[in-house]
Structure formats: C-alpha cells, structure tokens
Amino acid sequence: MTADILAAMNAAPKPLSQQQPLVSIAMPAYNAEETLAEAVASVRSQTYPHWELLIVDDGSSDQTLAIAKAQASQDERIRVIALASPSGGPAIPRNHAMAESSGRYQAFLDADDQWLPEKLATQVAAMEREGWAISCTAYRTFGNQTGCFVPPDKAGHSDLLSENTAGCLTVMFDRSLFADARFPVCGHEDYALWLSLTSKGHEIRGISQPLARYCVRAGSVSSSAWRVLGFFWRIYRDQEKLGVATSFFYCLRYAWNTRNKYRRAL
C-alpha cells in the first residue's frame, strides 16, 4: 500500500458542513480482503469531505467484514451493513446501501476500484453549477487491461441503447429526482438502471477528466463484451420491451461500439 494511501487512511475526518451537499457512496464487498482497504482509502482521501460510505459485506467468507468494521472504527462517516449470505451479484448490496443512504447525491464504488482525490469535488461542483440530474466521468483501467475511457459530453436514453458510456464507479445522480432508484437483479444491473433513469427524459452528462481507476480482472464478466451480450439481450427484451429484430440490432451495435473500448492514452 502506498504512502499517500496510508496517510489518507490515518488522516482525521473533517467535520460535515450544512452548506455543501452530502454524497452517499454505496460499496458492495464480497471476499475483497485484498483490495477493500485501498478502495476505502481512496474515498477517505477525497478533497471533498462531505460524504458517507456504506460498505455492504455480501456474505464474505474471508476477512472482508472485519476489515470493513476496522475502517468504520477509524472514520465516523463509514457504516457497515452485513448480509447473512452471498446475494450472487452487486445489485442487492447496492440496493441495501441506497435504502440506508441519506445524502443529496448517490455515488458508487466497488471494493476493488479506486477514486482519484478530486473525484467528488469536481463532480459535485459540476452538478451543482449546471443543475445536472446524472453525471459520470472518464476513468482509467488497471489490472488485466490498461487504458482509459472517456464518456461523451451527454448521453440520453437512445444513446445508451447503443453503448453503455457511464462507468458505474463514476456515476453520480441526484437522489431528490430519483428517490425510488434501485438496481434490477440481472446480469448487467448498472446498465439497466441507467436506461431506466434516462427513460424519464434525463441525460447523463460526462466529465472528460479521468477521476477513477477501474480494475479489469481476467475472466470477469466486464472483461469481455461478448460475455455480456446475453445480459443485454434480456435487458432489451424484458425491460425495454424491444422487438426481437431491434434487440438483435442493438446487441450487434453494442458489440461493435465496445471494440477497443479503453484507449491507451488520453
């Protein structure tokens, strides 16, 4: 663990202000004992101090829950929720976290990903200044694949049907506009939620500055576009109620648009 991350973990939390909006962060964690501390440290190192972090242990069999509780003992802004048994995916843990959240804005970070220190400050400032309902940022990848993804300036529902341009670890939305937002339990729950939110006429506004680091692991669902086509098919057919031909078209278009998704340089 790097010296700056250790320093961030040991830093005293700053008091909350009533003038700036609170950001609620949902962090599902399953058998994440090797990565959880660094993910949490990247939250604690944020230059924007007005956040609450809800870590949901998803029935882990390793030391994840103990590490999460140790982190919470060091910072009163961190809370831990423990599920009795594994749910099989991040949707249910994220929904538990959102049900317990109290912030104006909702953000997400998985237990093996990380944020850069200016992430929350930059994103909250843009959303407050521009009145955005939903936003996302560029991010870099590490692990099995290195590169960078930069979202478009804006993406509406029809744009997202062709390509998911909002990385979950960078998304932030205004909870006052989406009080009932929940992840559906499906193979690509974040994409399904973004489609649901934008179907109400809202756009996801993009920030081109890379403000997060996304871990791509060998063999993970997200590491291969072809492996998620079946999930996309079900979203198009079951949630979006698209016809067979239209769903097939969007599956092919998704596969085409995600070729070489992560650029080597920004």
Short mmCIF file of C-alpha atoms in Angstrom, two decimals:
data_model
loop_
_atom_site.label_atom_id
_atom_site.label_comp_id
_atom_site.label_asym_id
_atom_site.label_seq_id
_atom_site.Cartn_x
_atom_site.Cartn_y
_atom_site.Cartn_z
CA MET A 1 0.00 0.00 0.00
CA THR A 2 1.43 3.39 -0.99
CA ALA A 3 2.45 6.06 1.49
CA ASP A 4 -0.20 8.54 0.31
CA ILE A 5 -2.97 5.96 0.77
CA LEU A 6 -1.72 5.15 4.26
CA ALA A 7 -1.64 8.86 5.07
CA ALA A 8 -5.21 9.24 3.82
CA MET A 9 -6.38 6.34 6.00
CA ASN A 10 -4.77 7.85 9.09
CA ALA A 11 -6.00 11.39 8.48
CA ALA A 12 -8.65 12.72 10.85
CA PRO A 13 -12.08 13.11 9.22
CA LYS A 14 -13.19 16.67 8.51
CA PRO A 15 -16.46 17.88 10.05
CA LEU A 16 -19.54 17.96 7.84
CA SER A 17 -20.85 21.30 6.62
CA GLN A 18 -24.51 22.19 6.28
CA GLN A 19 -23.71 24.33 3.25
CA GLN A 20 -22.48 21.60 0.92
CA PRO A 21 -24.49 18.55 -0.15
CA LEU A 22 -23.81 15.15 1.32
CA VAL A 23 -22.77 12.37 -1.08
CA SER A 24 -23.82 8.82 -0.21
CA ILE A 25 -21.49 6.12 -1.52
CA ALA A 26 -22.60 2.52 -1.98
CA MET A 27 -19.79 -0.04 -1.81
CA PRO A 28 -20.63 -3.75 -2.21
CA ALA A 29 -17.85 -6.02 -0.96
CA TYR A 30 -17.56 -9.77 -1.46
CA ASN A 31 -14.36 -11.59 -0.47
CA ALA A 32 -12.47 -8.35 -1.03
CA GLU A 33 -9.90 -8.59 1.76
CA GLU A 34 -7.02 -7.84 -0.63
CA THR A 35 -8.48 -4.65 -2.14
CA LEU A 36 -11.04 -3.19 0.28
CA ALA A 37 -8.64 -1.07 2.36
CA GLU A 38 -7.28 0.73 -0.70
CA ALA A 39 -10.75 1.33 -2.11
CA VAL A 40 -11.84 2.86 1.20
CA ALA A 41 -8.62 4.88 1.43
CA SER A 42 -9.39 6.42 -1.97
CA VAL A 43 -12.70 7.63 -0.52
CA ARG A 44 -11.10 8.95 2.66
CA SER A 45 -8.52 10.83 0.57
CA GLN A 46 -11.20 12.87 -1.22
CA THR A 47 -10.69 16.62 -1.07
CA TYR A 48 -14.47 16.88 -0.73
CA PRO A 49 -15.20 15.74 2.83
CA HIS A 50 -18.99 15.71 2.85
CA TRP A 51 -19.72 12.05 2.21
CA GLU A 52 -20.98 8.92 3.88
CA LEU A 53 -19.71 5.49 2.84
CA LEU A 54 -21.94 2.45 3.25
CA ILE A 55 -19.94 -0.78 2.89
CA VAL A 56 -22.18 -3.80 2.37
CA ASP A 57 -20.45 -7.09 3.08
CA ASP A 58 -22.17 -9.61 0.82
CA GLY A 59 -21.75 -12.71 2.98
CA SER A 60 -17.97 -12.87 2.53
CA SER A 61 -16.06 -15.96 3.70
CA ASP A 62 -12.73 -14.13 4.16
CA GLN A 63 -11.75 -11.14 6.32
CA THR A 64 -13.74 -8.57 4.35
CA LEU A 65 -16.25 -7.87 7.13
CA ALA A 66 -13.53 -7.49 9.76
CA ILE A 67 -11.61 -5.07 7.53
CA ALA A 68 -14.78 -3.08 6.84
CA LYS A 69 -15.53 -2.79 10.57
CA ALA A 70 -11.95 -1.70 11.25
CA GLN A 71 -12.30 1.04 8.63
CA ALA A 72 -15.59 2.20 10.19
CA SER A 73 -13.95 2.40 13.62
CA GLN A 74 -11.46 4.91 12.19
CA ASP A 75 -13.96 7.21 10.46
CA GLU A 76 -17.48 8.01 11.62
CA ARG A 77 -18.55 8.67 8.04
CA ILE A 78 -18.27 4.94 7.28
CA ARG A 79 -21.04 2.47 8.09
CA VAL A 80 -21.07 -1.29 7.59
CA ILE A 81 -24.02 -3.47 6.62
CA ALA A 82 -23.54 -7.25 6.76
CA LEU A 83 -25.68 -9.60 4.68
CA ALA A 84 -26.11 -13.12 6.04
CA SER A 85 -25.30 -14.91 2.78
CA PRO A 86 -23.94 -14.03 -0.68
CA SER A 87 -26.52 -12.47 -2.98
CA GLY A 88 -24.74 -13.53 -6.17
CA GLY A 89 -24.02 -10.04 -7.52
CA PRO A 90 -23.67 -6.35 -6.66
CA ALA A 91 -27.31 -5.31 -7.26
CA ILE A 92 -28.73 -6.37 -3.89
CA PRO A 93 -25.83 -4.97 -1.79
CA ARG A 94 -26.04 -1.66 -3.65
CA ASN A 95 -29.78 -1.52 -3.08
CA HIS A 96 -29.28 -2.15 0.64
CA ALA A 97 -26.81 0.72 0.76
CA MET A 98 -29.12 3.08 -1.13
CA ALA A 99 -32.01 2.22 1.20
CA GLU A 100 -29.86 3.38 4.14
CA SER A 101 -28.42 6.45 2.40
CA SER A 102 -29.29 9.99 3.40
CA GLY A 103 -27.23 12.16 1.02
CA ARG A 104 -28.40 14.52 -1.71
CA TYR A 105 -26.25 12.70 -4.24
CA GLN A 106 -25.70 8.99 -4.78
CA ALA A 107 -22.36 7.55 -5.93
CA PHE A 108 -20.92 4.05 -6.30
CA LEU A 109 -17.55 2.40 -5.82
CA ASP A 110 -16.81 -1.32 -5.83
CA ALA A 111 -14.35 -2.76 -3.35
CA ASP A 112 -11.63 -3.38 -5.96
CA ASP A 113 -11.83 0.04 -7.67
CA GLN A 114 -10.46 3.42 -6.63
CA TRP A 115 -11.15 7.15 -6.94
CA LEU A 116 -8.70 9.96 -7.52
CA PRO A 117 -8.70 12.59 -4.73
CA GLU A 118 -10.54 15.27 -6.76
CA LYS A 119 -13.34 12.98 -7.94
CA LEU A 120 -16.15 14.07 -5.64
CA ALA A 121 -15.16 17.74 -5.54
CA THR A 122 -15.06 18.02 -9.32
CA GLN A 123 -18.30 16.13 -9.88
CA VAL A 124 -20.36 17.80 -7.15
CA ALA A 125 -19.22 21.25 -8.32
CA ALA A 126 -20.28 20.50 -11.90
CA MET A 127 -23.64 19.08 -10.87
CA GLU A 128 -24.40 21.98 -8.55
CA ARG A 129 -23.29 24.58 -11.09
CA GLU A 130 -25.07 23.08 -14.09
CA GLY A 131 -28.05 21.51 -12.36
CA TRP A 132 -27.32 18.06 -13.79
CA ALA A 133 -29.51 15.14 -12.72
CA ILE A 134 -26.92 12.45 -13.53
CA SER A 135 -23.22 12.64 -14.36
CA CYS A 136 -20.23 10.39 -14.95
CA THR A 137 -16.52 10.92 -15.53
CA ALA A 138 -13.68 9.45 -17.53
CA TYR A 139 -11.70 6.68 -15.85
CA ARG A 140 -8.54 4.66 -16.30
CA THR A 141 -8.28 0.89 -16.10
CA PHE A 142 -5.69 -1.28 -14.37
CA GLY A 143 -5.16 -4.96 -13.78
CA ASN A 144 -5.73 -7.27 -16.72
CA GLN A 145 -6.20 -4.37 -19.13
CA THR A 146 -4.84 -0.83 -19.06
CA GLY A 147 -6.27 2.14 -20.87
CA CYS A 148 -8.74 4.97 -20.50
CA PHE A 149 -12.41 5.52 -21.25
CA VAL A 150 -13.81 9.00 -21.84
CA PRO A 151 -17.61 9.39 -21.87
CA PRO A 152 -19.44 11.68 -24.32
CA ASP A 153 -20.50 15.13 -23.13
CA LYS A 154 -24.04 13.86 -22.80
CA ALA A 155 -25.93 10.62 -23.37
CA GLY A 156 -29.68 10.17 -23.45
CA HIS A 157 -31.75 7.02 -23.46
CA SER A 158 -31.42 6.41 -27.20
CA ASP A 159 -27.64 6.87 -26.99
CA LEU A 160 -27.33 4.36 -24.16
CA LEU A 161 -29.24 1.73 -26.11
CA SER A 162 -26.23 1.54 -28.42
CA GLU A 163 -23.50 1.68 -25.78
CA ASN A 164 -23.16 1.94 -22.01
CA THR A 165 -20.97 5.02 -21.71
CA ALA A 166 -21.36 5.50 -17.94
CA GLY A 167 -18.90 3.60 -15.75
CA CYS A 168 -20.68 2.69 -12.52
CA LEU A 169 -17.72 3.72 -10.37
CA THR A 170 -18.02 7.26 -11.78
CA VAL A 171 -21.79 7.76 -11.85
CA MET A 172 -23.47 10.24 -9.52
CA PHE A 173 -27.15 11.14 -9.52
CA ASP A 174 -29.44 13.50 -7.66
CA ARG A 175 -31.42 11.38 -5.19
CA SER A 176 -34.15 14.03 -4.95
CA LEU A 177 -35.02 13.30 -8.59
CA PHE A 178 -34.67 9.51 -8.37
CA ALA A 179 -35.85 8.65 -4.87
CA ASP A 180 -37.02 5.18 -5.89
CA ALA A 181 -33.97 4.23 -7.97
CA ARG A 182 -32.91 0.62 -7.44
CA PHE A 183 -30.70 -1.79 -9.36
CA PRO A 184 -32.65 -4.60 -11.00
CA VAL A 185 -31.27 -8.07 -10.32
CA CYS A 186 -29.91 -9.01 -13.72
CA GLY A 187 -26.59 -9.68 -15.40
CA HIS A 188 -25.76 -6.05 -16.11
CA GLU A 189 -27.64 -4.16 -13.42
CA ASP A 190 -25.88 -0.81 -13.75
CA TYR A 191 -26.68 -0.53 -17.47
CA ALA A 192 -30.30 -1.47 -16.78
CA LEU A 193 -30.56 1.26 -14.14
CA TRP A 194 -29.04 3.94 -16.36
CA LEU A 195 -31.57 3.06 -19.08
CA SER A 196 -34.37 3.34 -16.54
CA LEU A 197 -33.20 6.72 -15.26
CA THR A 198 -32.72 8.20 -18.73
CA SER A 199 -36.07 6.86 -19.94
CA LYS A 200 -37.60 9.67 -17.88
CA GLY A 201 -36.01 12.25 -20.17
CA HIS A 202 -32.80 12.91 -18.25
CA GLU A 203 -29.34 12.81 -19.81
CA ILE A 204 -26.10 11.53 -18.30
CA ARG A 205 -23.61 14.38 -18.52
CA GLY A 206 -19.98 13.42 -18.98
CA ILE A 207 -16.81 14.91 -17.47
CA SER A 208 -13.77 14.17 -19.63
CA GLN A 209 -11.28 14.26 -16.75
CA PRO A 210 -10.21 10.76 -15.56
CA LEU A 211 -11.20 10.69 -11.90
CA ALA A 212 -11.32 6.95 -11.11
CA ARG A 213 -9.42 3.70 -11.59
CA TYR A 214 -11.35 0.61 -12.68
CA CYS A 215 -9.96 -2.86 -12.05
CA VAL A 216 -10.32 -5.26 -15.00
CA ARG A 217 -9.77 -8.84 -13.91
CA ALA A 218 -9.09 -11.82 -16.16
CA GLY A 219 -12.25 -13.82 -16.67
CA SER A 220 -14.58 -11.20 -15.21
CA VAL A 221 -17.91 -10.53 -16.91
CA SER A 222 -16.88 -6.96 -17.72
CA SER A 223 -13.61 -8.07 -19.30
CA SER A 224 -15.35 -9.36 -22.44
CA ALA A 225 -18.07 -7.62 -24.41
CA TRP A 226 -19.22 -10.91 -25.89
CA ARG A 227 -19.93 -12.43 -22.48
CA VAL A 228 -22.45 -9.71 -21.61
CA LEU A 229 -24.43 -9.84 -24.85
CA GLY A 230 -26.86 -12.31 -23.30
CA PHE A 231 -27.47 -9.92 -20.42
CA PHE A 232 -28.03 -7.05 -22.82
CA TRP A 233 -30.46 -9.16 -24.84
CA ARG A 234 -32.61 -9.73 -21.76
CA ILE A 235 -32.50 -6.03 -20.83
CA TYR A 236 -33.61 -5.02 -24.33
CA ARG A 237 -36.36 -7.63 -24.42
CA ASP A 238 -37.62 -7.66 -20.81
CA GLN A 239 -37.02 -4.13 -19.53
CA GLU A 240 -37.05 -2.04 -22.69
CA LYS A 241 -39.73 -4.17 -24.37
CA LEU A 242 -37.96 -4.05 -27.72
CA GLY A 243 -38.79 -6.48 -30.52
CA VAL A 244 -36.59 -9.39 -31.48
CA ALA A 245 -35.11 -7.70 -34.57
CA THR A 246 -34.48 -4.41 -32.72
CA SER A 247 -32.90 -6.21 -29.76
CA PHE A 248 -30.64 -8.17 -32.09
CA PHE A 249 -29.63 -4.93 -33.82
CA TYR A 250 -28.70 -3.24 -30.54
CA CYS A 251 -26.75 -6.29 -29.36
CA LEU A 252 -24.67 -6.19 -32.53
CA ARG A 253 -24.26 -2.44 -32.28
CA TYR A 254 -23.16 -2.73 -28.66
CA ALA A 255 -20.54 -5.34 -29.58
CA TRP A 256 -19.24 -3.11 -32.37
CA ASN A 257 -19.13 0.05 -30.25
CA THR A 258 -17.21 -1.60 -27.42
CA ARG A 259 -14.33 -2.86 -29.58
CA ASN A 260 -11.12 -1.43 -28.15
CA LYS A 261 -13.19 0.48 -25.60
CA TYR A 262 -10.23 1.52 -23.50
CA ARG A 263 -7.80 3.81 -25.26
CA ARG A 264 -4.13 3.59 -24.39
CA ALA A 265 -3.77 7.30 -23.84
CA LEU A 266 -5.98 10.29 -23.11
#
